[in-house]
């Protein structure tokens, strides 16, 4: 029969392994939910844009950084200050 110290070591190893596995699973699930959220919000936001691919690209970048997208196809940026305050290199609004 294994000694009590070996059993404690085995238990600690199994516990640590399960924590690491569950942590990586939650990280993946959260990234997927965020991606799905941003995709649907940006599709709505960019539905009336003249250059949809560029709008979707920058909206996606802003959404992933700010975790929000204003409602509607234009304006309403007061709903998401982070999204509103992002500027490009030229000092103009980055987010559509």
mmCIF file as gemmi writes it, N, C-alpha and C atoms, coordinates in Angstrom:
data_model
loop_
_atom_site.group_PDB
_atom_site.id
_atom_site.type_symbol
_atom_site.label_atom_id
_atom_site.label_alt_id
_atom_site.label_comp_id
_atom_site.label_asym_id
_atom_site.label_entity_id
_atom_site.label_seq_id
_atom_site.pdbx_PDB_ins_code
_atom_site.Cartn_x
_atom_site.Cartn_y
_atom_site.Cartn_z
_atom_site.occupancy
_atom_site.B_iso_or_equiv
_atom_site.pdbx_formal_charge
_atom_site.auth_seq_id
_atom_site.auth_asym_id
_atom_site.pdbx_PDB_model_num
ATOM 1 N N . UNK Axp A 1 ? 0.835 -1.168 0 1 0 ? 1 A 1
ATOM 2 C CA . UNK Axp A 1 ? 0 0 0 1 0 ? 1 A 1
ATOM 3 C C . UNK Axp A 1 ? 0.895 1.252 0 1 0 ? 1 A 1
ATOM 4 N N . UNK Axp A 2 ? 0.552 2.273 -0.866 1 0 ? 2 A 1
ATOM 5 C CA . UNK Axp A 2 ? 1.391 3.469 -0.949 1 0 ? 2 A 1
ATOM 6 C C . UNK Axp A 2 ? 1.36 4.263 0.351 1 0 ? 2 A 1
ATOM 7 N N . UNK Axp A 3 ? 2.441 4.958 0.598 1 0 ? 3 A 1
ATOM 8 C CA . UNK Axp A 3 ? 2.522 5.751 1.822 1 0 ? 3 A 1
ATOM 9 C C . UNK Axp A 3 ? 1.618 6.983 1.714 1 0 ? 3 A 1
ATOM 10 N N . UNK Axp A 4 ? 1.327 7.557 2.852 1 0 ? 4 A 1
ATOM 11 C CA . UNK Axp A 4 ? 0.429 8.7 2.893 1 0 ? 4 A 1
ATOM 12 C C . UNK Axp A 4 ? 1.027 9.907 2.157 1 0 ? 4 A 1
ATOM 13 N N . UNK Axp A 5 ? 2.32 10.096 2.199 1 0 ? 5 A 1
ATOM 14 C CA . UNK Axp A 5 ? 2.951 11.233 1.52 1 0 ? 5 A 1
ATOM 15 C C . UNK Axp A 5 ? 2.853 11.08 -0.004 1 0 ? 5 A 1
ATOM 16 N N . UNK Axp A 6 ? 2.965 9.831 -0.496 1 0 ? 6 A 1
ATOM 17 C CA . UNK Axp A 6 ? 2.818 9.603 -1.936 1 0 ? 6 A 1
ATOM 18 C C . UNK Axp A 6 ? 1.387 9.885 -2.378 1 0 ? 6 A 1
ATOM 19 N N . UNK Axp A 7 ? 0.41 9.539 -1.557 1 0 ? 7 A 1
ATOM 20 C CA . UNK Axp A 7 ? -0.994 9.801 -1.872 1 0 ? 7 A 1
ATOM 21 C C . UNK Axp A 7 ? -1.265 11.307 -1.913 1 0 ? 7 A 1
ATOM 22 N N . UNK Axp A 8 ? -0.673 12.038 -0.976 1 0 ? 8 A 1
ATOM 23 C CA . UNK Axp A 8 ? -0.842 13.49 -0.96 1 0 ? 8 A 1
ATOM 24 C C . UNK Axp A 8 ? -0.225 14.118 -2.202 1 0 ? 8 A 1
ATOM 25 N N . UNK Axp A 9 ? 0.935 13.639 -2.596 1 0 ? 9 A 1
ATOM 26 C CA . UNK Axp A 9 ? 1.603 14.141 -3.787 1 0 ? 9 A 1
ATOM 27 C C . UNK Axp A 9 ? 0.767 13.845 -5.034 1 0 ? 9 A 1
ATOM 28 N N . UNK Axp A 10 ? 0.241 12.639 -5.122 1 0 ? 10 A 1
ATOM 29 C CA . UNK Axp A 10 ? -0.604 12.258 -6.253 1 0 ? 10 A 1
ATOM 30 C C . UNK Axp A 10 ? -1.858 13.134 -6.308 1 0 ? 10 A 1
ATOM 31 N N . UNK Axp A 11 ? -2.494 13.341 -5.175 1 0 ? 11 A 1
ATOM 32 C CA . UNK Axp A 11 ? -3.693 14.183 -5.107 1 0 ? 11 A 1
ATOM 33 C C . UNK Axp A 11 ? -3.372 15.617 -5.539 1 0 ? 11 A 1
ATOM 34 N N . UNK Axp A 12 ? -2.277 16.173 -5.045 1 0 ? 12 A 1
ATOM 35 C CA . UNK Axp A 12 ? -1.884 17.532 -5.391 1 0 ? 12 A 1
ATOM 36 C C . UNK Axp A 12 ? -1.601 17.652 -6.893 1 0 ? 12 A 1
ATOM 37 N N . UNK Axp A 13 ? -0.952 16.645 -7.46 1 0 ? 13 A 1
ATOM 38 C CA . UNK Axp A 13 ? -0.651 16.647 -8.885 1 0 ? 13 A 1
ATOM 39 C C . UNK Axp A 13 ? -1.934 16.603 -9.714 1 0 ? 13 A 1
ATOM 40 N N . UNK Axp A 14 ? -2.859 15.751 -9.333 1 0 ? 14 A 1
ATOM 41 C CA . UNK Axp A 14 ? -4.126 15.652 -10.054 1 0 ? 14 A 1
ATOM 42 C C . UNK Axp A 14 ? -4.936 16.942 -9.933 1 0 ? 14 A 1
ATOM 43 N N . UNK Axp A 15 ? -4.935 17.533 -8.758 1 0 ? 15 A 1
ATOM 44 C CA . UNK Axp A 15 ? -5.653 18.778 -8.549 1 0 ? 15 A 1
ATOM 45 C C . UNK Axp A 15 ? -5.073 19.895 -9.414 1 0 ? 15 A 1
ATOM 46 N N . UNK Axp A 16 ? -3.775 20.021 -9.413 1 0 ? 16 A 1
ATOM 47 C CA . UNK Axp A 16 ? -3.11 21.04 -10.216 1 0 ? 16 A 1
ATOM 48 C C . UNK Axp A 16 ? -3.379 20.833 -11.703 1 0 ? 16 A 1
ATOM 49 N N . UNK Axp A 17 ? -3.302 19.591 -12.161 1 0 ? 17 A 1
ATOM 50 C CA . UNK Axp A 17 ? -3.564 19.281 -13.568 1 0 ? 17 A 1
ATOM 51 C C . UNK Axp A 17 ? -4.989 19.662 -13.956 1 0 ? 17 A 1
ATOM 52 N N . UNK Axp A 18 ? -5.948 19.334 -13.111 1 0 ? 18 A 1
ATOM 53 C CA . UNK Axp A 18 ? -7.335 19.655 -13.441 1 0 ? 18 A 1
ATOM 54 C C . UNK Axp A 18 ? -7.562 21.165 -13.458 1 0 ? 18 A 1
ATOM 55 N N . UNK Axp A 19 ? -6.909 21.891 -12.566 1 0 ? 19 A 1
ATOM 56 C CA . UNK Axp A 19 ? -7.041 23.346 -12.566 1 0 ? 19 A 1
ATOM 57 C C . UNK Axp A 19 ? -6.463 23.959 -13.84 1 0 ? 19 A 1
ATOM 58 N N . UNK Axp A 20 ? -5.322 23.468 -14.269 1 0 ? 20 A 1
ATOM 59 C CA . UNK Axp A 20 ? -4.71 23.98 -15.494 1 0 ? 20 A 1
ATOM 60 C C . UNK Axp A 20 ? -5.576 23.687 -16.712 1 0 ? 20 A 1
ATOM 61 N N . UNK Axp A 21 ? -6.123 22.487 -16.788 1 0 ? 21 A 1
ATOM 62 C CA . UNK Axp A 21 ? -6.974 22.124 -17.918 1 0 ? 21 A 1
ATOM 63 C C . UNK Axp A 21 ? -8.252 22.957 -17.942 1 0 ? 21 A 1
ATOM 64 N N . UNK Axp A 22 ? -8.881 23.129 -16.804 1 0 ? 22 A 1
ATOM 65 C CA . UNK Axp A 22 ? -10.122 23.914 -16.771 1 0 ? 22 A 1
ATOM 66 C C . UNK Axp A 22 ? -9.842 25.376 -17.085 1 0 ? 22 A 1
ATOM 67 N N . UNK Axp A 23 ? -8.719 25.898 -16.672 1 0 ? 23 A 1
ATOM 68 C CA . UNK Axp A 23 ? -8.356 27.277 -16.953 1 0 ? 23 A 1
ATOM 69 C C . UNK Axp A 23 ? -8.197 27.501 -18.452 1 0 ? 23 A 1
ATOM 70 N N . UNK Axp A 24 ? -7.517 26.618 -19.139 1 0 ? 24 A 1
ATOM 71 C CA . UNK Axp A 24 ? -7.324 26.777 -20.574 1 0 ? 24 A 1
ATOM 72 C C . UNK Axp A 24 ? -8.64 26.62 -21.324 1 0 ? 24 A 1
ATOM 73 N N . UNK Axp A 25 ? -9.526 25.765 -20.842 1 0 ? 25 A 1
ATOM 74 C CA . UNK Axp A 25 ? -10.832 25.598 -21.464 1 0 ? 25 A 1
ATOM 75 C C . UNK Axp A 25 ? -11.649 26.87 -21.329 1 0 ? 25 A 1
ATOM 76 N N . UNK Axp A 26 ? -11.663 27.486 -20.147 1 0 ? 26 A 1
ATOM 77 C CA . UNK Axp A 26 ? -12.426 28.708 -19.937 1 0 ? 26 A 1
ATOM 78 C C . UNK Axp A 26 ? -11.881 29.852 -20.772 1 0 ? 26 A 1
ATOM 79 N N . UNK Axp A 27 ? -10.566 29.922 -20.923 1 0 ? 27 A 1
ATOM 80 C CA . UNK Axp A 27 ? -9.952 30.96 -21.733 1 0 ? 27 A 1
ATOM 81 C C . UNK Axp A 27 ? -10.402 30.84 -23.18 1 0 ? 27 A 1
ATOM 82 N N . UNK Axp A 28 ? -10.43 29.62 -23.713 1 0 ? 28 A 1
ATOM 83 C CA . UNK Axp A 28 ? -10.861 29.373 -25.082 1 0 ? 28 A 1
ATOM 84 C C . UNK Axp A 28 ? -12.335 29.715 -25.242 1 0 ? 28 A 1
ATOM 85 N N . UNK Axp A 29 ? -13.167 29.32 -24.301 1 0 ? 29 A 1
ATOM 86 C CA . UNK Axp A 29 ? -14.593 29.595 -24.371 1 0 ? 29 A 1
ATOM 87 C C . UNK Axp A 29 ? -14.856 31.094 -24.326 1 0 ? 29 A 1
ATOM 88 N N . UNK Axp A 30 ? -14.137 31.823 -23.486 1 0 ? 30 A 1
ATOM 89 C CA . UNK Axp A 30 ? -14.314 33.267 -23.385 1 0 ? 30 A 1
ATOM 90 C C . UNK Axp A 30 ? -13.904 33.951 -24.675 1 0 ? 30 A 1
ATOM 91 N N . UNK Axp A 31 ? -12.8 33.524 -25.268 1 0 ? 31 A 1
ATOM 92 C CA . UNK Axp A 31 ? -12.347 34.11 -26.532 1 0 ? 31 A 1
ATOM 93 C C . UNK Axp A 31 ? -13.382 33.868 -27.624 1 0 ? 31 A 1
ATOM 94 N N . UNK Axp A 32 ? -13.975 32.683 -27.653 1 0 ? 32 A 1
ATOM 95 C CA . UNK Axp A 32 ? -14.985 32.373 -28.662 1 0 ? 32 A 1
ATOM 96 C C . UNK Axp A 32 ? -16.214 33.247 -28.47 1 0 ? 32 A 1
ATOM 97 N N . UNK Axp A 33 ? -16.67 33.403 -27.215 1 0 ? 33 A 1
ATOM 98 C CA . UNK Axp A 33 ? -17.843 34.225 -26.938 1 0 ? 33 A 1
ATOM 99 C C . UNK Axp A 33 ? -17.581 35.673 -27.333 1 0 ? 33 A 1
ATOM 100 N N . UNK Axp A 34 ? -16.388 36.175 -27.028 1 0 ? 34 A 1
ATOM 101 C CA . UNK Axp A 34 ? -16.03 37.541 -27.372 1 0 ? 34 A 1
ATOM 102 C C . UNK Axp A 34 ? -16.018 37.71 -28.885 1 0 ? 34 A 1
ATOM 103 N N . UNK Axp A 35 ? -15.435 36.756 -29.587 1 0 ? 35 A 1
ATOM 104 C CA . UNK Axp A 35 ? -15.364 36.805 -31.038 1 0 ? 35 A 1
ATOM 105 C C . UNK Axp A 35 ? -16.762 36.79 -31.648 1 0 ? 35 A 1
ATOM 106 N N . UNK Axp A 36 ? -17.623 35.939 -31.137 1 0 ? 36 A 1
ATOM 107 C CA . UNK Axp A 36 ? -18.996 35.842 -31.624 1 0 ? 36 A 1
ATOM 108 C C . UNK Axp A 36 ? -19.752 37.135 -31.332 1 0 ? 36 A 1
ATOM 109 N N . UNK Axp A 37 ? -19.579 37.678 -30.138 1 0 ? 37 A 1
ATOM 110 C CA . UNK Axp A 37 ? -20.218 38.937 -29.745 1 0 ? 37 A 1
ATOM 111 C C . UNK Axp A 37 ? -19.783 40.055 -30.687 1 0 ? 37 A 1
ATOM 112 N N . UNK Axp A 38 ? -18.477 40.197 -30.864 1 0 ? 38 A 1
ATOM 113 C CA . UNK Axp A 38 ? -17.952 41.272 -31.704 1 0 ? 38 A 1
ATOM 114 C C . UNK Axp A 38 ? -18.402 41.109 -33.151 1 0 ? 38 A 1
ATOM 115 N N . UNK Axp A 39 ? -18.399 39.897 -33.629 1 0 ? 39 A 1
ATOM 116 C CA . UNK Axp A 39 ? -18.797 39.641 -35.011 1 0 ? 39 A 1
ATOM 117 C C . UNK Axp A 39 ? -20.23 40.088 -35.256 1 0 ? 39 A 1
ATOM 118 N N . UNK Axp A 40 ? -21.147 39.706 -34.372 1 0 ? 40 A 1
ATOM 119 C CA . UNK Axp A 40 ? -22.55 40.078 -34.583 1 0 ? 40 A 1
ATOM 120 C C . UNK Axp A 40 ? -22.771 41.576 -34.402 1 0 ? 40 A 1
ATOM 121 N N . UNK Axp A 41 ? -22.138 42.168 -33.386 1 0 ? 41 A 1
ATOM 122 C CA . UNK Axp A 41 ? -22.287 43.611 -33.152 1 0 ? 41 A 1
ATOM 123 C C . UNK Axp A 41 ? -21.7 44.43 -34.307 1 0 ? 41 A 1
ATOM 124 N N . UNK Axp A 42 ? -20.54 44.005 -34.812 1 0 ? 42 A 1
ATOM 125 C CA . UNK Axp A 42 ? -19.898 44.753 -35.896 1 0 ? 42 A 1
ATOM 126 C C . UNK Axp A 42 ? -20.642 44.569 -37.222 1 0 ? 42 A 1
ATOM 127 N N . UNK Axp A 43 ? -21.245 43.415 -37.419 1 0 ? 43 A 1
ATOM 128 C CA . UNK Axp A 43 ? -22.056 43.21 -38.618 1 0 ? 43 A 1
ATOM 129 C C . UNK Axp A 43 ? -23.217 44.204 -38.624 1 0 ? 43 A 1
ATOM 130 N N . UNK Axp A 44 ? -23.855 44.366 -37.473 1 0 ? 44 A 1
ATOM 131 C CA . UNK Axp A 44 ? -24.942 45.343 -37.36 1 0 ? 44 A 1
ATOM 132 C C . UNK Axp A 44 ? -24.418 46.767 -37.538 1 0 ? 44 A 1
ATOM 133 N N . UNK Axp A 45 ? -23.318 47.08 -36.865 1 0 ? 45 A 1
ATOM 134 C CA . UNK Axp A 45 ? -22.756 48.434 -36.898 1 0 ? 45 A 1
ATOM 135 C C . UNK Axp A 45 ? -22.349 48.83 -38.316 1 0 ? 45 A 1
ATOM 136 N N . UNK Axp A 46 ? -21.816 47.889 -39.077 1 0 ? 46 A 1
ATOM 137 C CA . UNK Axp A 46 ? -21.276 48.184 -40.407 1 0 ? 46 A 1
ATOM 138 C C . UNK Axp A 46 ? -22.256 47.885 -41.55 1 0 ? 46 A 1
ATOM 139 N N . UNK Axp A 47 ? -23.493 47.582 -41.219 1 0 ? 47 A 1
ATOM 140 C CA . UNK Axp A 47 ? -24.455 47.177 -42.264 1 0 ? 47 A 1
ATOM 141 C C . UNK Axp A 47 ? -24.708 48.27 -43.297 1 0 ? 47 A 1
ATOM 142 N N . UNK Axp A 48 ? -24.566 49.538 -42.933 1 0 ? 48 A 1
ATOM 143 C CA . UNK Axp A 48 ? -24.811 50.631 -43.873 1 0 ? 48 A 1
ATOM 144 C C . UNK Axp A 48 ? -23.513 51.282 -44.367 1 0 ? 48 A 1
ATOM 145 N N . UNK Axp A 49 ? -22.38 50.717 -44.032 1 0 ? 49 A 1
ATOM 146 C CA . UNK Axp A 49 ? -21.086 51.314 -44.396 1 0 ? 49 A 1
ATOM 147 C C . UNK Axp A 49 ? -20.822 51.191 -45.887 1 0 ? 49 A 1
ATOM 148 N N . UNK Axp A 50 ? -20.145 52.199 -46.428 1 0 ? 50 A 1
ATOM 149 C CA . UNK Axp A 50 ? -19.78 52.172 -47.839 1 0 ? 50 A 1
ATOM 150 C C . UNK Axp A 50 ? -18.673 51.159 -48.109 1 0 ? 50 A 1
ATOM 151 N N . UNK Axp A 51 ? -17.707 51.068 -47.212 1 0 ? 51 A 1
ATOM 152 C CA . UNK Axp A 51 ? -16.592 50.132 -47.344 1 0 ? 51 A 1
ATOM 153 C C . UNK Axp A 51 ? -16.706 49.152 -46.178 1 0 ? 51 A 1
ATOM 154 N N . UNK Axp A 52 ? -17.518 48.111 -46.376 1 0 ? 52 A 1
ATOM 155 C CA . UNK Axp A 52 ? -17.85 47.18 -45.287 1 0 ? 52 A 1
ATOM 156 C C . UNK Axp A 52 ? -16.648 46.44 -44.72 1 0 ? 52 A 1
ATOM 157 N N . UNK Axp A 53 ? -15.743 45.976 -45.582 1 0 ? 53 A 1
ATOM 158 C CA . UNK Axp A 53 ? -14.615 45.187 -45.076 1 0 ? 53 A 1
ATOM 159 C C . UNK Axp A 53 ? -13.723 46.007 -44.154 1 0 ? 53 A 1
ATOM 160 N N . UNK Axp A 54 ? -13.487 47.264 -44.485 1 0 ? 54 A 1
ATOM 161 C CA . UNK Axp A 54 ? -12.669 48.128 -43.623 1 0 ? 54 A 1
ATOM 162 C C . UNK Axp A 54 ? -13.411 48.441 -42.321 1 0 ? 54 A 1
ATOM 163 N N . UNK Axp A 55 ? -14.711 48.703 -42.431 1 0 ? 55 A 1
ATOM 164 C CA . UNK Axp A 55 ? -15.522 48.976 -41.243 1 0 ? 55 A 1
ATOM 165 C C . UNK Axp A 55 ? -15.497 47.777 -40.295 1 0 ? 55 A 1
ATOM 166 N N . UNK Axp A 56 ? -15.694 46.584 -40.849 1 0 ? 56 A 1
ATOM 167 C CA . UNK Axp A 56 ? -15.691 45.369 -40.028 1 0 ? 56 A 1
ATOM 168 C C . UNK Axp A 56 ? -14.336 45.139 -39.366 1 0 ? 56 A 1
ATOM 169 N N . UNK Axp A 57 ? -13.263 45.423 -40.099 1 0 ? 57 A 1
ATOM 170 C CA . UNK Axp A 57 ? -11.913 45.236 -39.55 1 0 ? 57 A 1
ATOM 171 C C . UNK Axp A 57 ? -11.688 46.13 -38.329 1 0 ? 57 A 1
ATOM 172 N N . UNK Axp A 58 ? -11.943 47.424 -38.483 1 0 ? 58 A 1
ATOM 173 C CA . UNK Axp A 58 ? -11.688 48.353 -37.388 1 0 ? 58 A 1
ATOM 174 C C . UNK Axp A 58 ? -12.697 48.212 -36.257 1 0 ? 58 A 1
ATOM 175 N N . UNK Axp A 59 ? -13.928 47.899 -36.59 1 0 ? 59 A 1
ATOM 176 C CA . UNK Axp A 59 ? -14.918 47.652 -35.546 1 0 ? 59 A 1
ATOM 177 C C . UNK Axp A 59 ? -14.501 46.437 -34.72 1 0 ? 59 A 1
ATOM 178 N N . UNK Axp A 60 ? -14.008 45.391 -35.386 1 0 ? 60 A 1
ATOM 179 C CA . UNK Axp A 60 ? -13.554 44.189 -34.686 1 0 ? 60 A 1
ATOM 180 C C . UNK Axp A 60 ? -12.386 44.473 -33.756 1 0 ? 60 A 1
ATOM 181 N N . UNK Axp A 61 ? -11.442 45.277 -34.218 1 0 ? 61 A 1
ATOM 182 C CA . UNK Axp A 61 ? -10.289 45.649 -33.389 1 0 ? 61 A 1
ATOM 183 C C . UNK Axp A 61 ? -10.765 46.424 -32.165 1 0 ? 61 A 1
ATOM 184 N N . UNK Axp A 62 ? -11.619 47.408 -32.391 1 0 ? 62 A 1
ATOM 185 C CA . UNK Axp A 62 ? -12.116 48.239 -31.29 1 0 ? 62 A 1
ATOM 186 C C . UNK Axp A 62 ? -12.956 47.421 -30.317 1 0 ? 62 A 1
ATOM 187 N N . UNK Axp A 63 ? -13.79 46.543 -30.831 1 0 ? 63 A 1
ATOM 188 C CA . UNK Axp A 63 ? -14.644 45.719 -29.976 1 0 ? 63 A 1
ATOM 189 C C . UNK Axp A 63 ? -13.803 44.795 -29.095 1 0 ? 63 A 1
ATOM 190 N N . UNK Axp A 64 ? -12.791 44.175 -29.67 1 0 ? 64 A 1
ATOM 191 C CA . UNK Axp A 64 ? -11.984 43.25 -28.874 1 0 ? 64 A 1
ATOM 192 C C . UNK Axp A 64 ? -11.203 43.98 -27.787 1 0 ? 64 A 1
ATOM 193 N N . UNK Axp A 65 ? -10.806 45.218 -28.041 1 0 ? 65 A 1
ATOM 194 C CA . UNK Axp A 65 ? -10.084 45.997 -27.034 1 0 ? 65 A 1
ATOM 195 C C . UNK Axp A 65 ? -11.032 46.609 -26 1 0 ? 65 A 1
ATOM 196 N N . UNK Axp A 66 ? -12.202 47.07 -26.444 1 0 ? 66 A 1
ATOM 197 C CA . UNK Axp A 66 ? -13.129 47.798 -25.563 1 0 ? 66 A 1
ATOM 198 C C . UNK Axp A 66 ? -14.233 46.922 -24.982 1 0 ? 66 A 1
ATOM 199 N N . UNK Axp A 67 ? -14.463 45.765 -25.57 1 0 ? 67 A 1
ATOM 200 C CA . UNK Axp A 67 ? -15.518 44.837 -25.117 1 0 ? 67 A 1
ATOM 201 C C . UNK Axp A 67 ? -16.923 45.431 -25.27 1 0 ? 67 A 1
ATOM 202 N N . UNK Axp A 68 ? -17.084 46.379 -26.204 1 0 ? 68 A 1
ATOM 203 C CA . UNK Axp A 68 ? -18.408 46.921 -26.486 1 0 ? 68 A 1
ATOM 204 C C . UNK Axp A 68 ? -18.421 47.572 -27.862 1 0 ? 68 A 1
ATOM 205 N N . UNK Axp A 69 ? -19.628 47.72 -28.414 1 0 ? 69 A 1
ATOM 206 C CA . UNK Axp A 69 ? -19.849 48.392 -29.69 1 0 ? 69 A 1
ATOM 207 C C . UNK Axp A 69 ? -21.124 49.208 -29.526 1 0 ? 69 A 1
ATOM 208 N N . UNK Axp A 70 ? -21.106 50.488 -29.912 1 0 ? 70 A 1
ATOM 209 C CA . UNK Axp A 70 ? -22.324 51.29 -29.8 1 0 ? 70 A 1
ATOM 210 C C . UNK Axp A 70 ? -23.449 50.732 -30.674 1 0 ? 70 A 1
ATOM 211 N N . UNK Axp A 71 ? -24.682 50.975 -30.267 1 0 ? 71 A 1
ATOM 212 C CA . UNK Axp A 71 ? -25.822 50.488 -31.048 1 0 ? 71 A 1
ATOM 213 C C . UNK Axp A 71 ? -26.007 51.338 -32.305 1 0 ? 71 A 1
ATOM 214 N N . UNK Axp A 72 ? -26.706 50.788 -33.261 1 0 ? 72 A 1
ATOM 215 C CA . UNK Axp A 72 ? -26.988 51.509 -34.495 1 0 ? 72 A 1
ATOM 216 C C . UNK Axp A 72 ? -25.848 51.439 -35.486 1 0 ? 72 A 1
ATOM 217 N N . UNK Axp A 73 ? -26.066 52.074 -36.636 1 0 ? 73 A 1
ATOM 218 C CA . UNK Axp A 73 ? -25.054 52.044 -37.694 1 0 ? 73 A 1
ATOM 219 C C . UNK Axp A 73 ? -24.161 53.282 -37.666 1 0 ? 73 A 1
ATOM 220 N N . UNK Axp A 74 ? -24.535 54.277 -36.86 1 0 ? 74 A 1
ATOM 221 C CA . UNK Axp A 74 ? -23.749 55.505 -36.78 1 0 ? 74 A 1
ATOM 222 C C . UNK Axp A 74 ? -24.061 56.202 -35.456 1 0 ? 74 A 1
ATOM 223 N N . UNK Axp A 75 ? -23.091 56.91 -34.915 1 0 ? 75 A 1
ATOM 224 C CA . UNK Axp A 75 ? -23.306 57.667 -33.688 1 0 ? 75 A 1
ATOM 225 C C . UNK Axp A 75 ? -23.421 56.772 -32.466 1 0 ? 75 A 1
ATOM 226 N N . UNK Axp A 76 ? -24.088 57.264 -31.455 1 0 ? 76 A 1
ATOM 227 C CA . UNK Axp A 76 ? -24.302 56.556 -30.18 1 0 ? 76 A 1
ATOM 228 C C . UNK Axp A 76 ? -23.003 56.164 -29.471 1 0 ? 76 A 1
ATOM 229 N N . UNK Axp A 77 ? -21.912 56.823 -29.804 1 0 ? 77 A 1
ATOM 230 C CA . UNK Axp A 77 ? -20.625 56.441 -29.22 1 0 ? 77 A 1
ATOM 231 C C . UNK Axp A 77 ? -20.536 56.759 -27.73 1 0 ? 77 A 1
ATOM 232 N N . UNK Axp A 78 ? -21.477 57.552 -27.224 1 0 ? 78 A 1
ATOM 233 C CA . UNK Axp A 78 ? -21.518 57.82 -25.783 1 0 ? 78 A 1
ATOM 234 C C . UNK Axp A 78 ? -21.793 56.537 -24.993 1 0 ? 78 A 1
ATOM 235 N N . UNK Axp A 79 ? -22.354 55.518 -25.666 1 0 ? 79 A 1
ATOM 236 C CA . UNK Axp A 79 ? -22.642 54.24 -25.018 1 0 ? 79 A 1
ATOM 237 C C . UNK Axp A 79 ? -21.369 53.459 -24.68 1 0 ? 79 A 1
ATOM 238 N N . UNK Axp A 80 ? -20.283 53.792 -25.36 1 0 ? 80 A 1
ATOM 239 C CA . UNK Axp A 80 ? -19.027 53.055 -25.173 1 0 ? 80 A 1
ATOM 240 C C . UNK Axp A 80 ? -17.852 54.038 -25.248 1 0 ? 80 A 1
ATOM 241 N N . UNK Axp A 81 ? -17.495 54.66 -24.126 1 0 ? 81 A 1
ATOM 242 C CA . UNK Axp A 81 ? -16.428 55.67 -24.127 1 0 ? 81 A 1
ATOM 243 C C . UNK Axp A 81 ? -15.086 55.172 -24.673 1 0 ? 81 A 1
ATOM 244 N N . UNK Axp A 82 ? -14.711 53.942 -24.37 1 0 ? 82 A 1
ATOM 245 C CA . UNK Axp A 82 ? -13.448 53.395 -24.879 1 0 ? 82 A 1
ATOM 246 C C . UNK Axp A 82 ? -13.471 53.384 -26.404 1 0 ? 82 A 1
ATOM 247 N N . UNK Axp A 83 ? -14.544 52.91 -26.971 1 0 ? 83 A 1
ATOM 248 C CA . UNK Axp A 83 ? -14.739 52.852 -28.431 1 0 ? 83 A 1
ATOM 249 C C . UNK Axp A 83 ? -14.7 54.269 -29.011 1 0 ? 83 A 1
ATOM 250 N N . UNK Axp A 84 ? -15.364 55.195 -28.339 1 0 ? 84 A 1
ATOM 251 C CA . UNK Axp A 84 ? -15.443 56.587 -28.783 1 0 ? 84 A 1
ATOM 252 C C . UNK Axp A 84 ? -14.066 57.255 -28.773 1 0 ? 84 A 1
ATOM 253 N N . UNK Axp A 85 ? -13.245 56.974 -27.755 1 0 ? 85 A 1
ATOM 254 C CA . UNK Axp A 85 ? -11.993 57.708 -27.54 1 0 ? 85 A 1
ATOM 255 C C . UNK Axp A 85 ? -10.783 57.146 -28.272 1 0 ? 85 A 1
ATOM 256 N N . UNK Axp A 86 ? -10.903 56.009 -28.934 1 0 ? 86 A 1
ATOM 257 C CA . UNK Axp A 86 ? -9.765 55.442 -29.671 1 0 ? 86 A 1
ATOM 258 C C . UNK Axp A 86 ? -9.471 56.307 -30.896 1 0 ? 86 A 1
ATOM 259 N N . UNK Axp A 87 ? -8.2 56.667 -31.073 1 0 ? 87 A 1
ATOM 260 C CA . UNK Axp A 87 ? -7.795 57.494 -32.203 1 0 ? 87 A 1
ATOM 261 C C . UNK Axp A 87 ? -6.756 56.772 -33.052 1 0 ? 87 A 1
ATOM 262 N N . UNK Axp A 88 ? -6.751 57.078 -34.351 1 0 ? 88 A 1
ATOM 263 C CA . UNK Axp A 88 ? -5.728 56.503 -35.232 1 0 ? 88 A 1
ATOM 264 C C . UNK Axp A 88 ? -4.463 57.37 -35.149 1 0 ? 88 A 1
ATOM 265 N N . UNK Axp A 89 ? -3.473 57.05 -35.959 1 0 ? 89 A 1
ATOM 266 C CA . UNK Axp A 89 ? -2.19 57.766 -35.914 1 0 ? 89 A 1
ATOM 267 C C . UNK Axp A 89 ? -2.331 59.244 -36.279 1 0 ? 89 A 1
ATOM 268 N N . UNK Axp A 90 ? -3.361 59.555 -37.058 1 0 ? 90 A 1
ATOM 269 C CA . UNK Axp A 90 ? -3.579 60.941 -37.488 1 0 ? 90 A 1
ATOM 270 C C . UNK Axp A 90 ? -4.438 61.724 -36.5 1 0 ? 90 A 1
ATOM 271 N N . UNK Axp A 91 ? -4.848 61.081 -35.385 1 0 ? 91 A 1
ATOM 272 C CA . UNK Axp A 91 ? -5.642 61.776 -34.395 1 0 ? 91 A 1
ATOM 273 C C . UNK Axp A 91 ? -7.135 61.787 -34.675 1 0 ? 91 A 1
ATOM 274 N N . UNK Axp A 92 ? -7.56 61.011 -35.658 1 0 ? 92 A 1
ATOM 275 C CA . UNK Axp A 92 ? -8.98 60.913 -35.992 1 0 ? 92 A 1
ATOM 276 C C . UNK Axp A 92 ? -9.562 59.665 -35.365 1 0 ? 92 A 1
ATOM 277 N N . UNK Axp A 93 ? -10.891 59.612 -35.204 1 0 ? 93 A 1
ATOM 278 C CA . UNK Axp A 93 ? -11.513 58.43 -34.595 1 0 ? 93 A 1
ATOM 279 C C . UNK Axp A 93 ? -11.144 57.137 -35.332 1 0 ? 93 A 1
ATOM 280 N N . UNK Axp A 94 ? -10.735 56.14 -34.564 1 0 ? 94 A 1
ATOM 281 C CA . UNK Axp A 94 ? -10.32 54.86 -35.147 1 0 ? 94 A 1
ATOM 282 C C . UNK Axp A 94 ? -11.527 53.947 -35.378 1 0 ? 94 A 1
ATOM 283 N N . UNK Axp A 95 ? -12.503 54.025 -34.486 1 0 ? 95 A 1
ATOM 284 C CA . UNK Axp A 95 ? -13.613 53.073 -34.518 1 0 ? 95 A 1
ATOM 285 C C . UNK Axp A 95 ? -14.804 53.644 -35.285 1 0 ? 95 A 1
ATOM 286 N N . UNK Axp A 96 ? -15.369 52.825 -36.163 1 0 ? 96 A 1
ATOM 287 C CA . UNK Axp A 96 ? -16.51 53.298 -36.981 1 0 ? 96 A 1
ATOM 288 C C . UNK Axp A 96 ? -17.778 53.484 -36.168 1 0 ? 96 A 1
